[in-house]
């Protein structure tokens, strides 16, 4: 067994090496051809300079930002041609193996990859997660690298049973116990004192750990088969909208993740609620799929965290998040038409995501999505709509706001952070991979 693990780890390392060596080789060849081309341009008596320069630039560009962005766009489009379940060949184009979760042995194969130190994107009831064995320091580091995630932003550890809880958290207060019996498995993440056995890197050095038991059968089966708790942030590049379908993961992380388990679109669409239960009064760090009202019904008063000064209690809240590449403008329902007219005047490509507006007459919209129905439906389609607007090359996306209560609070939290302009999302190209 141990020998098998060593061999698998070596194989994983070898794949990683091959990927990086291939990248370096492409950059080296591209640079060499470019330099030769430029030299020839400077020596007009020898022909071929311009051709060499163009070829060099083309080779280099396959590893540079805009080409990667183009490739991602093309893949996302390709993925839309095969909606729901992705065809495996789409995955293989981009490096990751995409396995339909209900194919025989798919989850077992994914669990093997996790045990070998690999990265597996998997569905949960909220959004897709990017999983690594929580106790595997190297794999956890790879998660941060893959996402381009700031090292100060801790990960959530996913468990499949109460025994696993004991191995990651030191103490489970009485209030937490009550929440666990009411909401687990489900979209409530509890911040507890971290067990010393768990690497500090998972929690970005904090002495606490965020834990949740997801309510998706594939996630639970994966963790059970891996036999260990799985650390998993949302499977998007840092700052981008969370993925609610396998094709979103493929578009963001296809070149850095080993396996994507595809089980179709997720049910809830926004992430879990994060609640710190280490103090005497529980503190809501991130509104999410379980509303504060539901939590208060079980344990009474809950405070809401507001970051004023000093280190943040939940560092992830500091960063601009959930943002598509276009500007997001929040608009109250009664101001939609007025804002739409103003946006048209600006001459930019305009998109609209709304609940109450029928497709308006007037100048054509680059993107229009009406989601009639309740907040749950709006939440479910929110991030997918962001990505669809991006695909339609929208420059400014007007998004109708919802009431700030129940699930609406989670929706408004995501919208407000997507619309923040003070901290532009880090360009994907800036992220060292
Ligand atoms: O629904 C979800 O929660 C999804 C699925 C995949 O489970 N996961 C997810 O993870 O949204 P992520 O990494 O995108 O967000 C985790 C949030 C961040 O805001 C982070 O700062 C906070 O949880 N967090 C994690 N550990 C923490 C800790 N020890 N103390 C305070 N906040 C913590
Ligand atoms: Mg996230």
CSV table of C-alpha atoms and ligand atoms in Angstrom, one decimal:
chain,number,residue,atom,x,y,z
A,1,UNK,CA,0.0,0.0,0.0
A,2,UNK,CA,2.8,2.4,1.0
A,3,UNK,CA,4.8,1.4,-2.0
A,4,UNK,CA,1.7,2.0,-4.2
A,5,UNK,CA,1.3,5.5,-2.6
A,6,UNK,CA,5.0,6.3,-3.3
A,7,UNK,CA,4.8,5.2,-6.9
A,8,UNK,CA,1.6,7.3,-7.4
A,9,UNK,CA,3.1,10.3,-5.8
A,10,UNK,CA,6.2,10.0,-8.1
A,11,UNK,CA,3.9,9.7,-11.1
A,12,UNK,CA,2.0,12.8,-10.1
A,13,UNK,CA,5.3,14.7,-9.6
A,14,UNK,CA,6.5,13.5,-13.0
A,15,UNK,CA,3.3,14.8,-14.7
A,16,UNK,CA,3.8,18.2,-12.9
A,17,UNK,CA,7.4,18.3,-14.1
A,18,UNK,CA,6.5,17.5,-17.7
A,19,UNK,CA,3.9,20.2,-17.7
A,20,UNK,CA,6.4,22.8,-16.5
A,21,UNK,CA,9.3,21.7,-18.6
A,22,UNK,CA,7.0,21.8,-21.7
A,23,UNK,CA,6.0,25.4,-20.8
A,24,UNK,CA,9.6,26.4,-20.3
A,25,UNK,CA,10.7,24.8,-23.6
A,26,UNK,CA,8.0,26.7,-25.5
A,27,UNK,CA,9.1,29.9,-23.9
A,28,UNK,CA,12.7,29.2,-24.7
A,29,UNK,CA,12.0,28.2,-28.3
A,30,UNK,CA,9.8,31.2,-28.8
A,31,UNK,CA,12.4,33.6,-27.4
A,32,UNK,CA,15.1,32.1,-29.5
A,33,UNK,CA,13.1,32.4,-32.7
A,34,UNK,CA,12.1,36.0,-31.8
A,35,UNK,CA,15.7,37.1,-31.1
A,36,UNK,CA,16.9,35.5,-34.4
A,37,UNK,CA,14.0,37.3,-36.2
A,38,UNK,CA,14.9,40.6,-34.7
A,39,UNK,CA,18.6,40.2,-35.6
A,40,UNK,CA,17.6,39.4,-39.2
A,41,UNK,CA,15.4,42.5,-39.3
A,42,UNK,CA,18.5,44.5,-38.3
A,43,UNK,CA,20.4,42.9,-41.1
A,44,UNK,CA,18.4,43.8,-44.2
A,45,UNK,CA,20.7,41.9,-46.5
A,46,UNK,CA,19.4,38.6,-45.1
A,47,UNK,CA,15.7,38.0,-45.7
A,48,UNK,CA,13.2,36.3,-43.3
A,49,UNK,CA,13.5,38.7,-40.4
A,50,UNK,CA,9.9,39.8,-40.2
A,51,UNK,CA,8.7,36.2,-40.6
A,52,UNK,CA,11.0,35.0,-37.8
A,53,UNK,CA,9.7,37.8,-35.6
A,54,UNK,CA,6.1,37.0,-36.2
A,55,UNK,CA,6.7,33.2,-35.7
A,56,UNK,CA,8.7,33.9,-32.5
A,57,UNK,CA,5.9,36.2,-31.1
A,58,UNK,CA,3.2,33.6,-32.1
A,59,UNK,CA,5.1,30.8,-30.2
A,60,UNK,CA,5.6,33.0,-27.2
A,61,UNK,CA,2.0,34.3,-27.2
A,62,UNK,CA,0.7,30.7,-26.7
A,63,UNK,CA,2.1,31.0,-23.2
A,64,UNK,CA,1.2,34.6,-22.6
A,65,UNK,CA,-1.9,36.2,-21.0
A,66,UNK,CA,-4.1,37.2,-23.9
A,67,UNK,CA,-3.6,33.9,-25.7
A,68,UNK,CA,-4.5,32.0,-22.6
A,69,UNK,CA,-7.5,34.1,-22.2
A,70,UNK,CA,-8.5,33.4,-25.8
A,71,UNK,CA,-8.0,29.7,-25.3
A,72,UNK,CA,-10.1,29.8,-22.1
A,73,UNK,CA,-12.9,31.6,-24.0
A,74,UNK,CA,-12.7,29.1,-26.9
A,75,UNK,CA,-12.9,26.2,-24.5
A,76,UNK,CA,-15.8,27.7,-22.6
A,77,UNK,CA,-17.6,28.1,-25.9
A,78,UNK,CA,-16.8,24.6,-26.9
A,79,UNK,CA,-18.1,23.4,-23.6
A,80,UNK,CA,-21.4,25.2,-24.2
A,81,UNK,CA,-21.8,23.2,-27.4
A,82,UNK,CA,-21.9,20.1,-25.1
A,83,UNK,CA,-24.1,21.5,-22.3
A,84,UNK,CA,-24.6,19.7,-19.0
A,85,UNK,CA,-22.1,16.9,-19.3
A,86,UNK,CA,-18.8,17.8,-20.9
A,87,UNK,CA,-17.4,15.5,-23.5
A,88,UNK,CA,-14.1,14.1,-22.2
A,89,UNK,CA,-12.2,15.3,-25.2
A,90,UNK,CA,-13.0,18.9,-24.2
A,91,UNK,CA,-11.2,18.2,-21.0
A,92,UNK,CA,-8.2,16.5,-22.5
A,93,UNK,CA,-7.6,19.6,-24.7
A,94,UNK,CA,-7.0,21.6,-21.6
A,95,UNK,CA,-5.1,19.2,-19.5
A,96,UNK,CA,-7.7,18.1,-16.9
A,97,UNK,CA,-9.5,14.8,-17.1
A,98,UNK,CA,-13.2,15.5,-17.1
A,99,UNK,CA,-15.1,12.5,-15.7
A,100,UNK,CA,-18.8,12.2,-15.6
A,101,UNK,CA,-19.6,11.6,-11.9
A,102,UNK,CA,-22.0,8.8,-12.7
A,103,UNK,CA,-19.6,6.9,-15.0
A,104,UNK,CA,-18.5,3.6,-13.3
A,105,UNK,CA,-15.5,4.1,-11.0
A,106,UNK,CA,-15.2,7.8,-11.8
A,107,UNK,CA,-15.5,8.9,-8.1
A,108,UNK,CA,-13.1,6.1,-7.1
A,109,UNK,CA,-10.5,7.2,-9.7
A,110,UNK,CA,-10.9,10.8,-8.5
A,111,UNK,CA,-10.4,9.7,-4.9
A,112,UNK,CA,-7.2,7.8,-5.9
A,113,UNK,CA,-5.9,11.1,-7.5
A,114,UNK,CA,-6.6,12.9,-4.2
A,115,UNK,CA,-4.7,10.3,-2.2
A,116,UNK,CA,-1.8,10.6,-4.6
A,117,UNK,CA,-1.5,14.3,-3.9
A,118,UNK,CA,-3.5,15.5,-6.9
A,119,UNK,CA,-6.1,18.2,-7.3
A,120,UNK,CA,-9.7,17.2,-8.0
A,121,UNK,CA,-12.6,19.6,-8.7
A,122,UNK,CA,-15.9,18.2,-7.5
A,123,UNK,CA,-19.5,19.2,-7.2
A,124,UNK,CA,-21.1,20.3,-3.9
A,125,UNK,CA,-24.7,21.5,-3.5
A,126,UNK,CA,-23.4,25.1,-3.5
A,127,UNK,CA,-20.6,25.5,-6.0
A,128,UNK,CA,-17.8,23.3,-7.4
A,129,UNK,CA,-14.8,22.9,-5.0
A,130,UNK,CA,-11.1,22.4,-5.8
A,131,UNK,CA,-10.1,19.6,-3.5
A,132,UNK,CA,-6.8,18.4,-2.0
A,133,UNK,CA,-6.2,16.1,1.0
A,134,UNK,CA,-6.2,18.6,3.9
A,135,UNK,CA,-3.3,17.0,5.6
A,136,UNK,CA,-1.1,17.0,2.5
A,137,UNK,CA,0.9,20.2,2.8
A,138,UNK,CA,2.2,20.0,-0.8
A,139,UNK,CA,-1.3,19.5,-2.3
A,140,UNK,CA,-2.7,22.3,-0.2
A,141,UNK,CA,0.1,24.6,-1.5
A,142,UNK,CA,-0.8,23.5,-5.0
A,143,UNK,CA,-4.5,24.6,-4.4
A,144,UNK,CA,-3.3,28.1,-3.5
A,145,UNK,CA,-1.1,28.2,-6.6
A,146,UNK,CA,-3.7,26.8,-8.9
A,147,UNK,CA,-6.2,29.5,-7.9
A,148,UNK,CA,-3.7,32.3,-7.6
A,149,UNK,CA,-5.2,32.6,-4.1
A,150,UNK,CA,-3.5,35.0,-1.6
A,151,UNK,CA,-1.8,32.9,1.1
A,152,UNK,CA,-3.8,34.8,3.8
A,153,UNK,CA,-7.1,33.4,2.7
A,154,UNK,CA,-7.9,30.1,4.5
A,155,UNK,CA,-9.6,27.1,3.0
A,156,UNK,CA,-12.7,25.2,4.1
A,157,UNK,CA,-12.1,21.5,5.1
A,158,UNK,CA,-14.8,19.2,3.9
A,159,UNK,CA,-15.7,16.1,5.8
A,160,UNK,CA,-18.1,13.1,5.3
A,161,UNK,CA,-18.8,12.0,8.9
A,162,UNK,CA,-18.4,13.1,12.5
A,163,UNK,CA,-15.3,11.0,13.1
A,164,UNK,CA,-13.5,13.2,10.5
A,165,UNK,CA,-14.7,16.3,12.4
A,166,UNK,CA,-12.8,15.1,15.5
A,167,UNK,CA,-9.6,14.9,13.4
A,168,UNK,CA,-9.7,18.5,12.2
A,169,UNK,CA,-11.3,20.5,15.1
A,170,UNK,CA,-10.1,20.5,18.6
A,171,UNK,CA,-13.3,21.4,20.3
A,172,UNK,CA,-17.0,21.5,19.2
A,173,UNK,CA,-19.0,23.8,21.5
A,174,UNK,CA,-22.6,22.9,22.4
A,175,UNK,CA,-24.1,25.6,20.1
A,176,UNK,CA,-22.0,24.1,17.2
A,177,UNK,CA,-23.3,20.6,18.0
A,178,UNK,CA,-26.9,21.9,17.7
A,179,UNK,CA,-26.2,23.5,14.4
A,180,UNK,CA,-24.5,20.4,13.1
A,181,UNK,CA,-27.5,18.2,14.0
A,182,UNK,CA,-29.8,20.7,12.2
A,183,UNK,CA,-27.9,21.7,9.1
A,184,UNK,CA,-25.3,19.0,8.3
A,185,UNK,CA,-24.9,17.7,5.7
A,186,UNK,CA,-25.6,21.1,4.2
A,187,UNK,CA,-24.3,24.5,3.3
A,188,UNK,CA,-23.2,25.7,6.7
A,189,UNK,CA,-19.5,26.1,7.4
A,190,UNK,CA,-18.4,26.3,11.0
A,191,UNK,CA,-15.2,28.0,12.2
A,192,UNK,CA,-13.8,26.0,15.1
A,193,UNK,CA,-10.5,25.6,16.9
A,194,UNK,CA,-8.0,23.9,14.6
A,195,UNK,CA,-6.6,20.5,15.6
A,196,UNK,CA,-2.8,20.7,15.8
A,197,UNK,CA,-2.7,17.7,13.4
A,198,UNK,CA,-3.9,19.8,10.6
A,199,UNK,CA,-1.3,21.9,8.7
A,200,UNK,CA,-1.5,25.6,9.5
A,201,UNK,CA,-1.4,26.4,5.8
A,202,UNK,CA,-4.9,25.1,5.3
A,203,UNK,CA,-6.1,27.9,7.7
A,204,UNK,CA,-3.6,30.5,6.4
A,205,UNK,CA,-1.9,30.3,9.8
A,206,UNK,CA,-5.0,30.9,11.9
A,207,UNK,CA,-5.6,28.8,15.0
A,208,UNK,CA,-9.1,28.0,13.7
A,209,UNK,CA,-10.4,25.8,10.9
A,210,UNK,CA,-13.5,26.2,8.8
A,211,UNK,CA,-15.3,22.9,8.4
A,212,UNK,CA,-18.3,21.7,6.5
A,213,UNK,CA,-20.1,18.5,5.5
A,214,UNK,CA,-21.5,19.0,2.0
A,215,UNK,CA,-24.9,17.7,1.1
A,216,UNK,CA,-24.0,16.4,-2.4
A,217,UNK,CA,-23.8,12.6,-2.8
A,218,UNK,CA,-20.8,12.8,-5.1
A,219,UNK,CA,-18.9,15.1,-2.7
A,220,UNK,CA,-19.6,12.8,0.3
A,221,UNK,CA,-18.7,9.7,-1.7
A,222,UNK,CA,-15.4,11.3,-2.8
A,223,UNK,CA,-14.4,12.2,0.7
A,224,UNK,CA,-15.4,8.8,2.0
A,225,UNK,CA,-13.4,7.0,-0.6
A,226,UNK,CA,-10.4,9.3,-0.1
A,227,UNK,CA,-10.8,8.4,3.6
A,228,UNK,CA,-9.5,11.8,4.8
A,229,UNK,CA,-10.8,15.3,5.1
A,230,UNK,CA,-10.6,17.3,1.9
A,231,UNK,CA,-9.6,21.0,1.8
A,232,UNK,CA,-11.5,22.8,-0.9
A,233,UNK,CA,-12.0,26.4,-1.9
A,234,UNK,CA,-14.4,27.2,-4.7
A,235,UNK,CA,-12.9,26.0,-8.0
A,236,UNK,CA,-12.5,29.3,-9.7
A,237,UNK,CA,-9.4,31.5,-10.2
A,238,UNK,CA,-9.1,33.9,-7.3
A,239,UNK,CA,-11.4,36.8,-7.7
A,240,UNK,CA,-13.6,35.2,-10.4
A,241,UNK,CA,-17.2,34.1,-10.0
A,242,UNK,CA,-17.5,30.7,-8.3
A,243,UNK,CA,-18.1,27.8,-10.7
A,244,UNK,CA,-21.6,26.3,-10.7
A,245,UNK,CA,-20.9,23.9,-13.6
A,246,UNK,CA,-18.0,21.7,-14.6
A,247,UNK,CA,-17.4,23.8,-17.7
A,248,UNK,CA,-16.7,26.9,-15.5
A,249,UNK,CA,-14.0,24.9,-13.7
A,250,UNK,CA,-12.5,23.8,-17.0
A,251,UNK,CA,-12.4,27.3,-18.3
A,252,UNK,CA,-10.7,28.7,-15.2
A,253,UNK,CA,-8.5,25.9,-14.0
A,254,UNK,CA,-8.5,23.3,-16.8
A,255,UNK,CA,-4.7,23.5,-17.2
A,256,UNK,CA,-3.9,23.0,-13.5
A,257,UNK,CA,-6.4,20.6,-12.1
A,258,UNK,CA,-5.9,16.8,-12.5
A,259,UNK,CA,-9.6,15.7,-12.6
A,260,UNK,CA,-12.9,17.4,-12.8
A,261,UNK,CA,-15.9,15.4,-11.6
A,262,UNK,CA,-18.9,16.6,-13.6
A,263,UNK,CA,-22.3,16.2,-12.1
A,264,UNK,CA,-24.1,18.9,-14.0
A,265,UNK,CA,-25.0,22.4,-12.6
A,266,UNK,CA,-25.1,22.8,-8.8
A,267,UNK,CA,-28.4,23.2,-6.9
A,268,UNK,CA,-27.8,26.3,-4.7
A,269,UNK,CA,-25.5,28.4,-6.8
A,270,UNK,CA,-24.0,30.6,-4.0
A,271,UNK,CA,-21.5,29.4,-1.4
A,272,UNK,CA,-22.1,28.1,2.2
A,273,UNK,CA,-22.7,30.4,5.1
A,274,UNK,CA,-19.5,30.8,7.2
A,275,UNK,CA,-20.2,31.1,11.0
A,276,UNK,CA,-17.5,31.5,13.6
A,277,UNK,CA,-18.6,29.6,16.8
A,278,UNK,CA,-15.3,30.0,18.8
A,279,UNK,CA,-16.6,32.9,20.8
A,280,UNK,CA,-19.5,33.3,23.2
A,281,UNK,CA,-21.8,34.9,20.6
A,282,UNK,CA,-21.5,33.2,17.1
A,283,UNK,CA,-20.3,35.6,14.4
A,284,UNK,CA,-21.6,35.5,10.8
A,285,UNK,CA,-18.5,35.9,8.6
A,286,UNK,CA,-20.1,35.2,5.2
A,287,UNK,CA,-23.8,35.1,4.5
A,288,UNK,CA,-24.7,32.1,2.4
A,289,UNK,CA,-27.1,29.4,1.6
A,290,UNK,CA,-28.3,28.9,5.2
A,291,UNK,CA,-29.8,32.2,6.2
A,292,UNK,CA,-29.1,34.0,9.5
A,293,UNK,CA,-32.8,33.8,10.3
A,294,UNK,CA,-32.6,30.0,10.1
A,295,UNK,CA,-29.5,29.9,12.3
A,296,UNK,CA,-31.0,32.2,14.9
A,297,UNK,CA,-34.0,29.9,15.1
A,298,UNK,CA,-31.7,27.2,16.4
A,299,UNK,CA,-29.2,29.0,18.6
A,300,UNK,CA,-30.5,32.5,19.2
A,301,UNK,CA,-28.6,35.7,18.7
A,302,UNK,CA,-25.9,35.8,16.0
A,303,UNK,CA,-23.7,38.8,15.4
A,304,UNK,CA,-22.7,40.0,12.0
A,305,UNK,CA,-19.1,40.6,11.3
A,306,UNK,CA,-18.0,44.0,10.0
A,307,UNK,CA,-14.4,44.5,9.3
A,308,UNK,CA,-13.2,47.9,10.5
A,309,UNK,CA,-9.5,47.9,11.2
A,310,UNK,CA,-6.7,45.4,12.0
A,311,UNK,CA,-6.4,41.9,10.7
A,312,UNK,CA,-9.7,40.5,9.3
A,313,UNK,CA,-11.5,37.6,11.1
A,314,UNK,CA,-12.1,36.0,7.7
A,315,UNK,CA,-9.4,37.3,5.3
A,316,UNK,CA,-11.3,36.2,2.2
A,317,UNK,CA,-13.7,38.9,2.8
A,318,UNK,CA,-11.1,41.6,2.2
A,319,UNK,CA,-10.7,40.8,-1.5
A,320,UNK,CA,-12.8,41.8,-4.4
A,321,UNK,CA,-14.6,38.6,-5.4
A,322,UNK,CA,-17.0,36.9,-7.7
A,323,UNK,CA,-16.3,39.5,-10.4
A,324,UNK,CA,-16.8,38.9,-14.1
A,325,UNK,CA,-14.4,40.8,-16.5
A,326,UNK,CA,-17.1,43.4,-17.1
A,327,UNK,CA,-18.2,46.3,-14.8
A,328,UNK,CA,-21.0,45.2,-12.6
A,329,UNK,CA,-23.6,47.9,-11.7
A,330,UNK,CA,-26.2,47.2,-9.1
A,331,UNK,CA,-29.6,48.7,-9.9
A,332,UNK,CA,-32.8,48.8,-7.8
A,333,UNK,CA,-35.8,47.3,-9.6
A,334,UNK,CA,-37.6,50.7,-10.2
A,335,UNK,CA,-34.5,52.3,-11.7
A,336,UNK,CA,-33.7,49.6,-14.3
A,337,UNK,CA,-35.0,51.4,-17.4
A,338,UNK,CA,-33.4,54.7,-16.4
A,339,UNK,CA,-30.0,53.0,-15.8
A,340,UNK,CA,-30.3,51.1,-19.0
A,341,UNK,CA,-30.8,54.3,-21.0
A,342,UNK,CA,-27.8,55.9,-19.3
A,343,UNK,CA,-25.7,52.8,-20.1
A,344,UNK,CA,-26.7,52.9,-23.7
A,345,UNK,CA,-25.7,56.6,-23.9
A,346,UNK,CA,-22.2,55.6,-22.7
A,347,UNK,CA,-21.7,53.6,-26.0
A,348,UNK,CA,-20.5,50.5,-24.2
A,349,UNK,CA,-21.8,46.9,-24.7
A,350,UNK,CA,-24.6,46.6,-22.2
A,351,UNK,CA,-25.9,43.4,-20.5
A,352,UNK,CA,-28.8,43.0,-18.1
A,353,UNK,CA,-29.5,40.4,-15.4
A,354,UNK,CA,-32.9,41.0,-13.9
A,355,UNK,CA,-36.0,39.5,-12.4
A,356,UNK,CA,-38.7,42.0,-13.2
A,357,UNK,CA,-37.9,43.5,-16.6
A,358,UNK,CA,-39.2,42.0,-19.8
A,359,UNK,CA,-36.7,42.3,-22.8
A,360,UNK,CA,-36.8,46.1,-23.5
A,361,UNK,CA,-37.3,47.7,-26.8
A,362,UNK,CA,-34.6,50.1,-28.0
A,363,UNK,CA,-30.9,49.5,-28.7
A,364,UNK,CA,-29.8,45.9,-28.8
A,365,UNK,CA,-28.4,44.4,-25.6
A,366,UNK,CA,-25.2,42.3,-25.7
A,367,UNK,CA,-26.8,40.1,-23.1
A,368,UNK,CA,-30.2,39.9,-21.5
A,369,UNK,CA,-31.3,37.4,-18.8
A,370,UNK,CA,-34.5,37.5,-16.9
A,371,UNK,CA,-34.8,35.2,-14.0
A,372,UNK,CA,-38.4,35.3,-12.8
A,373,UNK,CA,-39.2,33.5,-9.6
A,374,UNK,CA,-37.8,33.6,-6.1
A,375,UNK,CA,-34.4,34.5,-4.7
A,376,UNK,CA,-33.3,30.9,-4.7
A,377,UNK,CA,-33.7,30.8,-8.5
A,378,UNK,CA,-31.8,34.1,-8.8
A,379,UNK,CA,-29.0,32.7,-6.6
A,380,UNK,CA,-28.8,29.5,-8.6
A,381,UNK,CA,-28.2,31.3,-11.9
A,382,UNK,CA,-26.2,34.3,-10.6
A,383,UNK,CA,-22.6,33.2,-11.3
A,384,UNK,CA,-23.5,31.3,-14.5
A,385,UNK,CA,-25.1,34.6,-15.7
A,386,UNK,CA,-21.9,36.5,-14.9
A,387,UNK,CA,-19.9,34.1,-17.0
A,388,UNK,CA,-22.5,34.2,-19.8
A,389,UNK,CA,-22.3,38.0,-19.9
A,390,UNK,CA,-18.6,37.7,-20.1
A,391,UNK,CA,-18.9,35.3,-23.1
A,392,UNK,CA,-21.1,37.9,-24.8
A,393,UNK,CA,-18.3,40.5,-24.4
A,394,UNK,CA,-20.5,42.7,-22.2
A,395,UNK,CA,-18.7,45.8,-20.9
A,396,UNK,CA,-21.2,46.9,-18.4
A,397,UNK,CA,-23.6,44.5,-16.7
A,398,UNK,CA,-26.6,46.0,-15.0
A,399,UNK,CA,-27.8,43.6,-12.2
A,400,UNK,CA,-31.1,44.0,-10.5
A,401,UNK,CA,-30.8,44.0,-6.7
A,402,UNK,CA,-32.9,41.9,-4.3
A,403,UNK,CA,-34.1,42.4,-0.8
A,404,UNK,CA,-31.4,42.0,1.8
A,405,UNK,CA,-32.9,39.1,3.8
A,406,UNK,CA,-33.0,35.3,3.8
A,407,UNK,CA,-31.1,34.0,0.8
A,408,UNK,CA,-31.3,37.5,-0.7
A,409,UNK,CA,-28.6,38.6,1.8
A,410,UNK,CA,-26.1,36.1,0.3
A,411,UNK,CA,-27.0,37.3,-3.2
A,412,UNK,CA,-26.6,41.0,-2.2
A,413,UNK,CA,-23.2,40.2,-0.6
A,414,UNK,CA,-21.9,38.6,-3.8
A,415,UNK,CA,-23.3,41.4,-5.9
A,416,UNK,CA,-21.8,44.1,-3.8
A,417,UNK,CA,-18.4,42.5,-3.8
A,418,UNK,CA,-18.6,41.8,-7.6
A,419,UNK,CA,-19.4,45.5,-8.1
A,420,UNK,CA,-16.6,46.9,-5.9
A,421,UNK,CA,-14.2,49.0,-7.9
A,422,UNK,CA,-11.7,49.9,-5.2
A,423,UNK,CA,-9.8,46.6,-5.5
A,424,UNK,CA,-9.7,45.5,-9.1
A,425,UNK,CA,-9.7,41.7,-9.3
A,426,UNK,CA,-6.2,40.5,-10.0
A,427,UNK,CA,-5.7,39.8,-13.7
A,428,UNK,CA,-5.4,36.1,-14.2
A,429,UNK,CA,-2.1,36.6,-16.0
A,430,UNK,CA,-0.5,38.1,-13.0
A,431,UNK,CA,-0.9,34.9,-11.1
A,432,UNK,CA,2.2,32.8,-11.1
A,433,UNK,CA,1.3,29.2,-11.9
B,1,LIG,O1,-20.0,26.5,-0.5
B,1,LIG,C1,-18.8,26.7,-0.1
B,1,LIG,O2,-18.4,27.1,1.0
B,1,LIG,C2,-17.7,26.3,-1.2
B,1,LIG,C3,-17.8,24.8,-1.5
B,1,LIG,C4,-16.7,24.4,-2.4
B,1,LIG,O3,-17.7,24.1,-0.3
B,1,LIG,N1,-16.4,26.7,-0.8
B,1,LIG,C5,-16.0,28.0,-0.7
B,1,LIG,O4,-14.7,28.1,-0.3
B,1,LIG,O5,-16.7,28.9,-1.0
B,1,LIG,P1,-13.9,29.5,-0.5
B,1,LIG,O6,-12.5,29.1,-0.2
B,1,LIG,O7,-14.1,30.1,-1.8
B,1,LIG,O8,-14.4,30.4,0.7
B,1,LIG,C6,-14.1,30.1,2.0
B,1,LIG,C7,-14.4,31.3,2.9
B,1,LIG,C8,-13.4,32.4,2.7
B,1,LIG,O9,-14.2,33.7,2.8
B,1,LIG,C9,-12.5,32.3,3.8
B,1,LIG,O10,-11.8,33.5,4.2
B,1,LIG,C10,-13.4,31.7,4.9
B,1,LIG,O11,-14.3,30.9,4.3
B,1,LIG,N2,-12.6,30.9,5.9
B,1,LIG,C11,-12.0,29.8,5.7
B,1,LIG,N3,-11.4,29.4,6.8
B,1,LIG,C12,-11.6,30.3,7.8
B,1,LIG,C13,-11.2,30.5,9.1
B,1,LIG,N4,-10.4,29.6,9.8
B,1,LIG,N5,-11.6,31.6,9.8
B,1,LIG,C14,-12.4,32.5,9.1
B,1,LIG,N6,-12.8,32.4,7.8
B,1,LIG,C15,-12.4,31.3,7.2
B,2,LIG,MG1,-14.4,31.3,-3.3
